[in-house]
PDB file of C-alpha atoms in Angstrom:
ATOM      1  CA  UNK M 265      72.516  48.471-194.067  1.00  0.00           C
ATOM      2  CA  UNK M 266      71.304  51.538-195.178  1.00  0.00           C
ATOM      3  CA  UNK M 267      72.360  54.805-193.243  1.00  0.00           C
ATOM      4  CA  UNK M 268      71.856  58.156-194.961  1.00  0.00           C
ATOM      5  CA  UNK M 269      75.152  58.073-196.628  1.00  0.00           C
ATOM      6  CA  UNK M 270      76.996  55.276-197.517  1.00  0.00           C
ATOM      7  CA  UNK M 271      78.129  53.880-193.980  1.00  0.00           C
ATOM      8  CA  UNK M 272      77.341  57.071-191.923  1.00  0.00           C
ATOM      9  CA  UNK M 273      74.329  56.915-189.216  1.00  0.00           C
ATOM     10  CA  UNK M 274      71.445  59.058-190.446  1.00  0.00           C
ATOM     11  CA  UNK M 275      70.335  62.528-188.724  1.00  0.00           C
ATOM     12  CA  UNK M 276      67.697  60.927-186.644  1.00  0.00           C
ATOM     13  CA  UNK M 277      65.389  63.725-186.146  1.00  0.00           C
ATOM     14  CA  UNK M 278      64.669  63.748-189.126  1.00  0.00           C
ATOM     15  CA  UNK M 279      63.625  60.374-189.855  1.00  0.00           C
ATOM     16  CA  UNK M 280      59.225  59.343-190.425  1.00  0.00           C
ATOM     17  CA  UNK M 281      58.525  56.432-190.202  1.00  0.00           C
ATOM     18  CA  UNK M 282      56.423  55.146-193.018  1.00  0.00           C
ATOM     19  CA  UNK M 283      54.016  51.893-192.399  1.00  0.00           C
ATOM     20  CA  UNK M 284      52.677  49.504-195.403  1.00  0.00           C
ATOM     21  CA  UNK M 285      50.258  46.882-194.885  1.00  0.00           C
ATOM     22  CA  UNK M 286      51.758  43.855-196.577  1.00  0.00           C
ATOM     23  CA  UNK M 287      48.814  41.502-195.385  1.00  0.00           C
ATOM     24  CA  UNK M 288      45.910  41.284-193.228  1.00  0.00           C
ATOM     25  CA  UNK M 289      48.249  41.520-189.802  1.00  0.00           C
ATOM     26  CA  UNK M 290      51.627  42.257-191.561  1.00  0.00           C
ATOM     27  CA  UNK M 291      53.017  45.552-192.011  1.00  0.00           C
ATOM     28  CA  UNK M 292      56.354  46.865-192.764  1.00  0.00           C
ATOM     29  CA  UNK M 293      58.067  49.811-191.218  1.00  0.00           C
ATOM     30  CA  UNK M 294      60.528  51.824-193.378  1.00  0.00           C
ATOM     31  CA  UNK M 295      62.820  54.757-191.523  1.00  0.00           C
ATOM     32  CA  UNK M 296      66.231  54.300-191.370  1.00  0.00           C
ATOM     33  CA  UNK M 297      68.252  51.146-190.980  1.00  0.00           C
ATOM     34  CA  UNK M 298      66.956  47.788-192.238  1.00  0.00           C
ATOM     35  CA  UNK M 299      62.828  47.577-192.558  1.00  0.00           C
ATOM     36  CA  UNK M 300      61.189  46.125-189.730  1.00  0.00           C
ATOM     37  CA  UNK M 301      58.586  43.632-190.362  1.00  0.00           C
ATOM     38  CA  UNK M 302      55.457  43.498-188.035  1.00  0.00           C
ATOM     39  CA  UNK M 303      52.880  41.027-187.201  1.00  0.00           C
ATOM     40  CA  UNK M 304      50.208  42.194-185.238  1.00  0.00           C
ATOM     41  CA  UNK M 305      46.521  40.542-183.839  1.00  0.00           C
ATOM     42  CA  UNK M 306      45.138  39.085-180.494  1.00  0.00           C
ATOM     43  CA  UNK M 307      48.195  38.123-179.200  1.00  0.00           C
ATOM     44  CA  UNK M 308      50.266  41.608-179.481  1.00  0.00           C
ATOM     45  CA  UNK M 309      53.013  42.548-181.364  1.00  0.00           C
ATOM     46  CA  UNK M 310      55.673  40.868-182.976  1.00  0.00           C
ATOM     47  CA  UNK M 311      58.509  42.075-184.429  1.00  0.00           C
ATOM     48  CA  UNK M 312      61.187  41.553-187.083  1.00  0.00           C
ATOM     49  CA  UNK M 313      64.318  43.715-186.418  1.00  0.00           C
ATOM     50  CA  UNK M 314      64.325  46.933-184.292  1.00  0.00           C
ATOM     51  CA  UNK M 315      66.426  49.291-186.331  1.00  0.00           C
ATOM     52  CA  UNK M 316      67.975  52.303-183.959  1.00  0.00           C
ATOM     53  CA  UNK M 317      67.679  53.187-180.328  1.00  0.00           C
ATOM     54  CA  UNK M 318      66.799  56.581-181.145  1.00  0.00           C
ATOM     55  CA  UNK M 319      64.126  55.771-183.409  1.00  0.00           C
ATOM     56  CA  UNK M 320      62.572  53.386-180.632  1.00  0.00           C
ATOM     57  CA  UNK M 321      59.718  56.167-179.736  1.00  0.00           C
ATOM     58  CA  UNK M 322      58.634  56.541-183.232  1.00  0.00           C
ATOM     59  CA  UNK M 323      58.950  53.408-183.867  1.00  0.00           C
ATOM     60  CA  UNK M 324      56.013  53.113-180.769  1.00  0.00           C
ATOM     61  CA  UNK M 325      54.261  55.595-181.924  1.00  0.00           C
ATOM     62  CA  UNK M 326      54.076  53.887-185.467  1.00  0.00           C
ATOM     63  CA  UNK M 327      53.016  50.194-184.017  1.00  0.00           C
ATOM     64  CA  UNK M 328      50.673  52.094-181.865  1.00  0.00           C
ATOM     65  CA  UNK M 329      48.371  53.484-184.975  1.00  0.00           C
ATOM     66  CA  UNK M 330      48.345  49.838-185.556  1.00  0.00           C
ATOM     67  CA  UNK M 331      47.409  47.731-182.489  1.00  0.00           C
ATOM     68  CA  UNK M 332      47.021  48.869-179.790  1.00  0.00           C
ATOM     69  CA  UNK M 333      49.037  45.521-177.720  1.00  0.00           C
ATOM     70  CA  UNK M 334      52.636  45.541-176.362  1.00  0.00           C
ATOM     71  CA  UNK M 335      55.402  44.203-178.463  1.00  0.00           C
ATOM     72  CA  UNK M 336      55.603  40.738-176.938  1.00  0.00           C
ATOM     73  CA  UNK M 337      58.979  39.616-179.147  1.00  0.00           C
ATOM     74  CA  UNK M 338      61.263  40.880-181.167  1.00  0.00           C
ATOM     75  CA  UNK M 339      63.584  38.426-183.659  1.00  0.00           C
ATOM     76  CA  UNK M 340      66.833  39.681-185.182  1.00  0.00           C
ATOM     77  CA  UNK M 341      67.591  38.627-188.681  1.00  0.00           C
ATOM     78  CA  UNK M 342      71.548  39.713-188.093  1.00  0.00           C
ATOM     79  CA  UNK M 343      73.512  41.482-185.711  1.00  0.00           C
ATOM     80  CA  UNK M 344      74.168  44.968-187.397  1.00  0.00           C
ATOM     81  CA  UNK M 345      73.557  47.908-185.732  1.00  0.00           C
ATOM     82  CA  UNK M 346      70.619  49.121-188.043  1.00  0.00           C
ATOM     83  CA  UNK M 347      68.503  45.882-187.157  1.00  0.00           C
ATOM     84  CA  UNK M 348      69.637  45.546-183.461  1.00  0.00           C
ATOM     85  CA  UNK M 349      69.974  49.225-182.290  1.00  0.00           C
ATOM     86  CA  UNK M 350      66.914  48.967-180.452  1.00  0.00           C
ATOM     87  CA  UNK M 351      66.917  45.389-178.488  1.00  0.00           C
ATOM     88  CA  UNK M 352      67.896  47.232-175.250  1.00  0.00           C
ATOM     89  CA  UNK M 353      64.659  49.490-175.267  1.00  0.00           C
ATOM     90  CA  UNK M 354      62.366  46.740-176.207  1.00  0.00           C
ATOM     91  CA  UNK M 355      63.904  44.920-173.643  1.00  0.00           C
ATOM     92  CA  UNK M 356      63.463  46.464-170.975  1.00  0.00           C
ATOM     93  CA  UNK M 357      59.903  47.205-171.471  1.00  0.00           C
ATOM     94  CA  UNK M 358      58.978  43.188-171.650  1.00  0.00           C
ATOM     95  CA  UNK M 359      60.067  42.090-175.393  1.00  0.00           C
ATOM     96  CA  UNK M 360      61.342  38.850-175.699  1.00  0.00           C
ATOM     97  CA  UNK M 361      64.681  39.542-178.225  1.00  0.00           C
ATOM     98  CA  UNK M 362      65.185  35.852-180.678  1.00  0.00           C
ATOM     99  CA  UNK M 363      68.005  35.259-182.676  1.00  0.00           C
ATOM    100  CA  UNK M 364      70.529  32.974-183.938  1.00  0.00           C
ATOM    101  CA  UNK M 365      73.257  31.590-181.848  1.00  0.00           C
ATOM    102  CA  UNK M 366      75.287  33.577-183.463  1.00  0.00           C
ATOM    103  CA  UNK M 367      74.228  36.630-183.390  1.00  0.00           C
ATOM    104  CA  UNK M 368      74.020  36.625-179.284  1.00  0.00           C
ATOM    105  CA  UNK M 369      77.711  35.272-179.740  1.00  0.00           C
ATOM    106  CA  UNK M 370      78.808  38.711-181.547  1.00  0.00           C
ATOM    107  CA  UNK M 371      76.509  40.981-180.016  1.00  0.00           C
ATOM    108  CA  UNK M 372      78.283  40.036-176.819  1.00  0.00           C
ATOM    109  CA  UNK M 373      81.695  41.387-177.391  1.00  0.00           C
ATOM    110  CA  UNK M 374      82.981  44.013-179.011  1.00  0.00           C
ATOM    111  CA  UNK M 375      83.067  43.849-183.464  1.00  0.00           C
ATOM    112  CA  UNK M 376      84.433  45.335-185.863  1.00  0.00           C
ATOM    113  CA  UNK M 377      83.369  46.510-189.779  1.00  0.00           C
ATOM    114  CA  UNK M 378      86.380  46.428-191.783  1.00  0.00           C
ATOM    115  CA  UNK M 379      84.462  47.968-194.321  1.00  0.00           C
ATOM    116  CA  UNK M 380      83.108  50.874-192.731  1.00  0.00           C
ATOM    117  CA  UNK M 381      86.511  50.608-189.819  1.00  0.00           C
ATOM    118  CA  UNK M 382      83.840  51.083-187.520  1.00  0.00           C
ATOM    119  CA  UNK M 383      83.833  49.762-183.486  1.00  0.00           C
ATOM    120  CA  UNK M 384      80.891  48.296-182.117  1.00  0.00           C
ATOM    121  CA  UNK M 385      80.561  47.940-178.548  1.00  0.00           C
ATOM    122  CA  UNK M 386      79.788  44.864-177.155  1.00  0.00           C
ATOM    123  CA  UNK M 387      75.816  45.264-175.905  1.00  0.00           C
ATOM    124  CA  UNK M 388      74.148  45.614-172.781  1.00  0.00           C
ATOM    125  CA  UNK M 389      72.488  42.623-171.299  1.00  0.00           C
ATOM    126  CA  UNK M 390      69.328  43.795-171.868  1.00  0.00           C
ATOM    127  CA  UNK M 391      70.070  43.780-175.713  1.00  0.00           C
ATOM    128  CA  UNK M 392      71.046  40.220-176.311  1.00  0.00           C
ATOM    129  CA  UNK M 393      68.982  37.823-177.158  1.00  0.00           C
ATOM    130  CA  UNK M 394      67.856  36.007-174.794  1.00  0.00           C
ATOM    131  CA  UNK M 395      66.269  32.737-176.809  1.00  0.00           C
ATOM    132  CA  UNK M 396      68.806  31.564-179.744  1.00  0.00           C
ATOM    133  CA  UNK M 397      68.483  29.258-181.955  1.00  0.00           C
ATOM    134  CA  UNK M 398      71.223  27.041-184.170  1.00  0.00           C
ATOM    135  CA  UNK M 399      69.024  26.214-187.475  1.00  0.00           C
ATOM    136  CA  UNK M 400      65.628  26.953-187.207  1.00  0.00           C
ATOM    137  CA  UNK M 401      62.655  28.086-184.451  1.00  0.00           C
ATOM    138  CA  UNK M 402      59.038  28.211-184.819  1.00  0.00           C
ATOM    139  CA  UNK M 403      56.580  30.917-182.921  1.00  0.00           C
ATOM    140  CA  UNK M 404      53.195  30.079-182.890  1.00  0.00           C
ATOM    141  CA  UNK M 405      51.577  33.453-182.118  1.00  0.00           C
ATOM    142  CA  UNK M 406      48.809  35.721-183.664  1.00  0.00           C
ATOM    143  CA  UNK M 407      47.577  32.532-184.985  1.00  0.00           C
ATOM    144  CA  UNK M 408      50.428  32.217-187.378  1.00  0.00           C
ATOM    145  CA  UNK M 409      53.569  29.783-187.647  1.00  0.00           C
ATOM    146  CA  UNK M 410      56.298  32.380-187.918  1.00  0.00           C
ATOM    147  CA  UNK M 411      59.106  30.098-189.317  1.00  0.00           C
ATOM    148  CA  UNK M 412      62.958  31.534-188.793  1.00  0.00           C
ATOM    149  CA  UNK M 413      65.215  29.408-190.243  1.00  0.00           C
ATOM    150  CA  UNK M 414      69.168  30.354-190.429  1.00  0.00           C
ATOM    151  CA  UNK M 415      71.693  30.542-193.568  1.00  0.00           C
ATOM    152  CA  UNK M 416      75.202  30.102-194.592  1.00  0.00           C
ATOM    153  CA  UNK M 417      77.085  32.978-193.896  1.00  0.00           C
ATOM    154  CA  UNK M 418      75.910  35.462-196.436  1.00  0.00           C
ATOM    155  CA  UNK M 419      75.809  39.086-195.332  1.00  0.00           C
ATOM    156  CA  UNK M 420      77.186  37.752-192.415  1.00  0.00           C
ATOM    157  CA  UNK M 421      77.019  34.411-190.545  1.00  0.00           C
ATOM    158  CA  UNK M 422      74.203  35.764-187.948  1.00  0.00           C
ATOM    159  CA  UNK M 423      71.554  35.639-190.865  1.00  0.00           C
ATOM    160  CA  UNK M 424      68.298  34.597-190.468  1.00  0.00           C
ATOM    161  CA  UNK M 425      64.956  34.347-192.755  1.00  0.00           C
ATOM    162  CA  UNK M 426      61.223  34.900-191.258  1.00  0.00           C
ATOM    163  CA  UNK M 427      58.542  33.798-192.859  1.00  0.00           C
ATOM    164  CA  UNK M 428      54.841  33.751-191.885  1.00  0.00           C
ATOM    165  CA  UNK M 429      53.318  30.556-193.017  1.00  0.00           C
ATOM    166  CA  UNK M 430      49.677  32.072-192.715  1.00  0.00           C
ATOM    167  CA  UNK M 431      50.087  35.654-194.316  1.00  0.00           C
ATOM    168  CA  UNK M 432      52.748  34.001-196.604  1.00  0.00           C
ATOM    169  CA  UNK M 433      55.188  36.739-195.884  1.00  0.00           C
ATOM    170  CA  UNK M 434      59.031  36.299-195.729  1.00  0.00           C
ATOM    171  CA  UNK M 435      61.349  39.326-194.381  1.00  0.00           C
ATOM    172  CA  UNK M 436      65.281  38.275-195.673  1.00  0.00           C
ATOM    173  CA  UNK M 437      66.916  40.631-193.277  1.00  0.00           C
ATOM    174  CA  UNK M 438      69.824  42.088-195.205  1.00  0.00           C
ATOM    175  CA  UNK M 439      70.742  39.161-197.648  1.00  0.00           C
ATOM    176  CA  UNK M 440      68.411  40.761-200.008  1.00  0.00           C
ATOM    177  CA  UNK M 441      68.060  44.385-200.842  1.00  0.00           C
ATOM    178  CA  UNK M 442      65.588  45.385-203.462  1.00  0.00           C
ATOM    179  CA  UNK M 443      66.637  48.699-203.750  1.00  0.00           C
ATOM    180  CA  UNK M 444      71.071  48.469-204.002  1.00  0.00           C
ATOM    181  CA  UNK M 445      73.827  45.832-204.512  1.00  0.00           C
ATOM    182  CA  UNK M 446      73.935  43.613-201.283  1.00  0.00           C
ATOM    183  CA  UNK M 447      76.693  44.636-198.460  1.00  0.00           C
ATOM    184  CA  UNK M 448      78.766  41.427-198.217  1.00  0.00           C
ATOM    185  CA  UNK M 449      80.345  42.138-194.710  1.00  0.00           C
ATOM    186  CA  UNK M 450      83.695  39.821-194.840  1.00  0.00           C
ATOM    187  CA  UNK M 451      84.701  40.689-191.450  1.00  0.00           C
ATOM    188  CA  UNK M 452      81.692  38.996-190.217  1.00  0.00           C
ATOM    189  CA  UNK M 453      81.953  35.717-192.749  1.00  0.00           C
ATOM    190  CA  UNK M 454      80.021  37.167-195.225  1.00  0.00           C
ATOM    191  CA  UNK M 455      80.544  36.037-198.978  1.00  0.00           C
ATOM    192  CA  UNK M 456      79.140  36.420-202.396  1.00  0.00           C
ATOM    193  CA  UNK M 457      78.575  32.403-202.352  1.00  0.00           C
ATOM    194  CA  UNK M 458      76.704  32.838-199.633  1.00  0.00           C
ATOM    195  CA  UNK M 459      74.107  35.297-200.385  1.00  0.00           C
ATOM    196  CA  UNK M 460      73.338  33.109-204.015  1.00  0.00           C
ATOM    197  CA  UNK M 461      72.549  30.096-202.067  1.00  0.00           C
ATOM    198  CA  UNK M 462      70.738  32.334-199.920  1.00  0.00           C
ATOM    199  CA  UNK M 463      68.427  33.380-202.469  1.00  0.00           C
ATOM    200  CA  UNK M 464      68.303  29.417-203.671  1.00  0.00           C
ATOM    201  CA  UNK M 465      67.219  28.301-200.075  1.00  0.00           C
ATOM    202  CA  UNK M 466      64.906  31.114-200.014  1.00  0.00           C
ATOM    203  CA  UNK M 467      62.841  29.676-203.412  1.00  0.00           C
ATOM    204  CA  UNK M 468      62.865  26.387-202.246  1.00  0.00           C
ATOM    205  CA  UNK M 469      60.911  27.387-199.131  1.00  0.00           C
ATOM    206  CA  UNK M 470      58.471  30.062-200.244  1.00  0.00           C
ATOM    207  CA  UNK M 471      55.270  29.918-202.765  1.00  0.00           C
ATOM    208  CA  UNK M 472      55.268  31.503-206.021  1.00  0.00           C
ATOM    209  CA  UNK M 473      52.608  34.350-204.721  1.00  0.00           C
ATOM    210  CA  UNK M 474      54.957  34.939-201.770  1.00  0.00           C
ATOM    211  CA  UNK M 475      55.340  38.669-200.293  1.00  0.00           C
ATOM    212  CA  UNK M 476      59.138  39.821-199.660  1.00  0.00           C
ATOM    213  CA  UNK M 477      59.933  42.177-196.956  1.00  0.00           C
ATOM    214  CA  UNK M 478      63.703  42.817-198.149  1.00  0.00           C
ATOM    215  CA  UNK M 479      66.529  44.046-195.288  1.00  0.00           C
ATOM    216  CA  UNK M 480      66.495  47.114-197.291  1.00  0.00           C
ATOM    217  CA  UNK M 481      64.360  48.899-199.701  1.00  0.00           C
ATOM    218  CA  UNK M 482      60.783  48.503-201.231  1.00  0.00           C
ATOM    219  CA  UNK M 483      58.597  45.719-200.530  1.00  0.00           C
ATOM    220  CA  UNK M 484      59.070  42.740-203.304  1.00  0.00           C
ATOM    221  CA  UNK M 485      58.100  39.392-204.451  1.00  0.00           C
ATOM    222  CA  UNK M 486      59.453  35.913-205.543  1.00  0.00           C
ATOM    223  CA  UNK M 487      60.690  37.219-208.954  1.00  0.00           C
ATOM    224  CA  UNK M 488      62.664  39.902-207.105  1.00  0.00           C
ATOM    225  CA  UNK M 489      64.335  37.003-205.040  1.00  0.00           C
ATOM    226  CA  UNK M 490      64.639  35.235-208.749  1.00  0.00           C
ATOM    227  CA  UNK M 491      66.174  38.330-210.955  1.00  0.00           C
ATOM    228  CA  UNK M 492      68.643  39.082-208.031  1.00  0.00           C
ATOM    229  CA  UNK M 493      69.871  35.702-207.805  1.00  0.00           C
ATOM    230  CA  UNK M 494      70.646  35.777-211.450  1.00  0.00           C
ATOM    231  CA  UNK M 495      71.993  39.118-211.076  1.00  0.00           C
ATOM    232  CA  UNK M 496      74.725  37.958-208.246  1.00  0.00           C
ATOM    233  CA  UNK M 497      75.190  34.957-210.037  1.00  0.00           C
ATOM    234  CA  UNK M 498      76.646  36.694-213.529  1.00  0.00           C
ATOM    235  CA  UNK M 499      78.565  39.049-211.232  1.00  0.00           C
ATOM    236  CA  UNK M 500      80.373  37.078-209.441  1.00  0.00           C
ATOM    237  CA  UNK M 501      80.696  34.866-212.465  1.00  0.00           C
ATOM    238  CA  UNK M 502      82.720  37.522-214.138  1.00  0.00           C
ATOM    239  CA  UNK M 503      84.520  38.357-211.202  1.00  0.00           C
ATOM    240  CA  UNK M 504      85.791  34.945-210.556  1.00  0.00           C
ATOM    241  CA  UNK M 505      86.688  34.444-214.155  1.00  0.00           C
ATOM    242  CA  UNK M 506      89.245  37.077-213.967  1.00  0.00           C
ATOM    243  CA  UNK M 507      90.563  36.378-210.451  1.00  0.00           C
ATOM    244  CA  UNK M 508      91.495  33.054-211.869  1.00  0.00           C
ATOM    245  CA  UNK M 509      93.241  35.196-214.690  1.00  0.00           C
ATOM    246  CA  UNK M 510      95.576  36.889-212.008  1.00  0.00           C
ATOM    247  CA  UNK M 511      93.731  40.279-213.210  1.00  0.00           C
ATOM    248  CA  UNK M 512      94.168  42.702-210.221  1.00  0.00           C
ATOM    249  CA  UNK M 513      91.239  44.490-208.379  1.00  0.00           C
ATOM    250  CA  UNK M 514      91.769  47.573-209.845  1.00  0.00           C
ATOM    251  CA  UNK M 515      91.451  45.553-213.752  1.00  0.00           C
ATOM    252  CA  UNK M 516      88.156  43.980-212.479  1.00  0.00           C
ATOM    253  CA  UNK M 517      86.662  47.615-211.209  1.00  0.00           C
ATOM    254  CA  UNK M 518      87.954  48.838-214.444  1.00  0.00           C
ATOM    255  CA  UNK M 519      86.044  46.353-216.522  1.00  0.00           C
ATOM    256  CA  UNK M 520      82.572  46.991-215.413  1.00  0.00           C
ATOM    257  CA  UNK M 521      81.100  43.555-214.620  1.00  0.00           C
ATOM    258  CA  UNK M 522      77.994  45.115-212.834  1.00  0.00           C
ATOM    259  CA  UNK M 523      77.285  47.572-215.766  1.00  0.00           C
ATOM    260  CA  UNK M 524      74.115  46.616-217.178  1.00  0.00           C
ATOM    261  CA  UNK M 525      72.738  46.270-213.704  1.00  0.00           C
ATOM    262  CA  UNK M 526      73.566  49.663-212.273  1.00  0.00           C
ATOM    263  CA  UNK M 527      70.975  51.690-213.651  1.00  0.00           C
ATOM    264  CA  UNK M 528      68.360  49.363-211.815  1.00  0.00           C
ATOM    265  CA  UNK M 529      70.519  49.416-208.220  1.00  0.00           C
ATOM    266  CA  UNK M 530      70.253  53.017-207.354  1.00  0.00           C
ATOM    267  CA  UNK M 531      70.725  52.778-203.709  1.00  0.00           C
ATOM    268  CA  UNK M 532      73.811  54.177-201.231  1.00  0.00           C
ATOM    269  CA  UNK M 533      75.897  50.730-202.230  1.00  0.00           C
ATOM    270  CA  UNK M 534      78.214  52.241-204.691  1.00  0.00           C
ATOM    271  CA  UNK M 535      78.403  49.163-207.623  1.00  0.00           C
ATOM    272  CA  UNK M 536      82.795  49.829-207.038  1.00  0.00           C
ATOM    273  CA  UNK M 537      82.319  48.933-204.061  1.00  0.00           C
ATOM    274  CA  UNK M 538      80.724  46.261-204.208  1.00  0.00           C
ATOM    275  CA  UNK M 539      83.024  44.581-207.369  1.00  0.00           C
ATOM    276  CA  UNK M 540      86.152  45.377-204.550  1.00  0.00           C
ATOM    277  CA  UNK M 541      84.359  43.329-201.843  1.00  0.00           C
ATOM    278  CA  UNK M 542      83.360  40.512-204.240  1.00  0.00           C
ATOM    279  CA  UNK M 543      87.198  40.693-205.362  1.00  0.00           C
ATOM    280  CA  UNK M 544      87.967  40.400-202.195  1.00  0.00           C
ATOM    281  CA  UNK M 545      86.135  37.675-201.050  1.00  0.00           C
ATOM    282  CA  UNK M 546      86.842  35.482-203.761  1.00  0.00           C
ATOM    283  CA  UNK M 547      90.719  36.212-204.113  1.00  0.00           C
ATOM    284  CA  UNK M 548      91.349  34.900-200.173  1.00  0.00           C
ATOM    285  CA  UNK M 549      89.829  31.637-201.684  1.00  0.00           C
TER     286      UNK M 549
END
């Protein structure tokens, strides 16, 4: 996620909406909340992730400089507010909402962030998703195979990859951030394990000239996906190493295991923060 402050919804007035072609018929739309990935062509509109309801008009008025077709479908990489907040207004003006079984499952009762100790409501009908999916789905539209498959819980256990065969585009939803350190949300079953075998499922599918639409952040590529992996990888290394030493969480903070990476990760994820949830996460193991 990526509110205006660090786990704090953004003043949405004054939020633009910025569009980057990506491919021939794939854009990306950065405001606030996670980017929203965008196929467009013949068919209409598809899109990845919605972030908030009160965005949804300029969100329209961005897709409308674009094409000039309804949004037909809408697919949710997670549940989080920043990705889903606008299901119910696409909705209800004819978008077909796809997810992962999961997310339906949590969008359809009440959740709530540890992390942030924030209360989410459970949504209105007309936000859920109303095709799910347990592993994988394919949508053949704009004359593209638009591959979702789903991952072990990671940022959370709703996650879900897109990739467009054609274009040879992936969006990662929020298991990859360009930009910050990743948010591992525990109280949805995320884990640091997770989001590293994440990243290896992700090179096993995609091509070496392969465009990455990240959850959060600027657009990226396959040696992104490749340095971040390493990245988590000697983190949580170090982590582990001294959980297994009985150090306590404030020792590991203390010891800097993210330091050398910090000056790169310069987003709202403070790198403490992030060192306390990995501690976390591994610790309850």
């Amino acid at each position: 996620m990526r509110p205006a402050a660090w786990g704090q919804d953004p003043d949405f007035d004054k939020v633009q909406i910025q569009t980057i072609r990506v491919a021939e018929t794939i854009y990306m739309l950065l405001g606030a909340g996670g980017n929203i990935g965008v196929s467009v062509g013949e068919d209409g509109v598809f899109l990845v992730d919605d972030q908030y309801a009160p965005l949804h008009q300029k969100i329209k008025d961005a897709l409308a400089k674009i094409s000039k077709e309804p949004v037909h479908f809408v697919l949710n990489t997670h549940w989080h507010w920043d990705h889903t907040g606008g299901n119910e207004l696409m909705g209800k003006t004819g978008a077909v909402i796809i997810a992962h079984d999961n997310v339906r499952k949590r969008l359809s009762s009440e959740q709530f962030t540890e992390f942030f100790q924030r209360r989410s409501p459970a949504a209105p009908k007309a936000a859920l998703p109303v095709v799910t999916f347990t592993s994988d789905i394919t949508v053949h539209y704009n004359g593209e195979d638009i591959y979702a498959f789903h991952v072990d819980p990671a940022h959370t256990d709703t996650d879900s990859m897109v990739y467009f065969r054609r274009s040879n585009v992936l969006h990662t939803g929020d298991v990859y951030n360009s930009a910050s350190y990743p948010f591992l949300d525990l109280s949805s079953g995320g884990s640091i394990n997770g989001i590293i075998t994440a990243m290896d499922q992700i090179l096993q599918k995609v091509r070496p000239d392969t465009k990455v639409i990240p959850g959060h952040g600027p657009l990226s590529d396959v040696p992104g996906i490749r340095s971040y992996r390493d990245m988590l990888t000697t983190i949580r290394d170090r982590i582990l190493s001294q959980v297994r030493a009985g150090k306590t969480m404030e020792e590991v903070v203390a010891s800097k295991p993210t330091a050398e990476f910090d000056p790169n990760r310069k987003g709202a994820r403070p790198s403490d923060d992030f060192v306390k949830t990995i501690y976390q996460d591994l610790a309850r193991k």
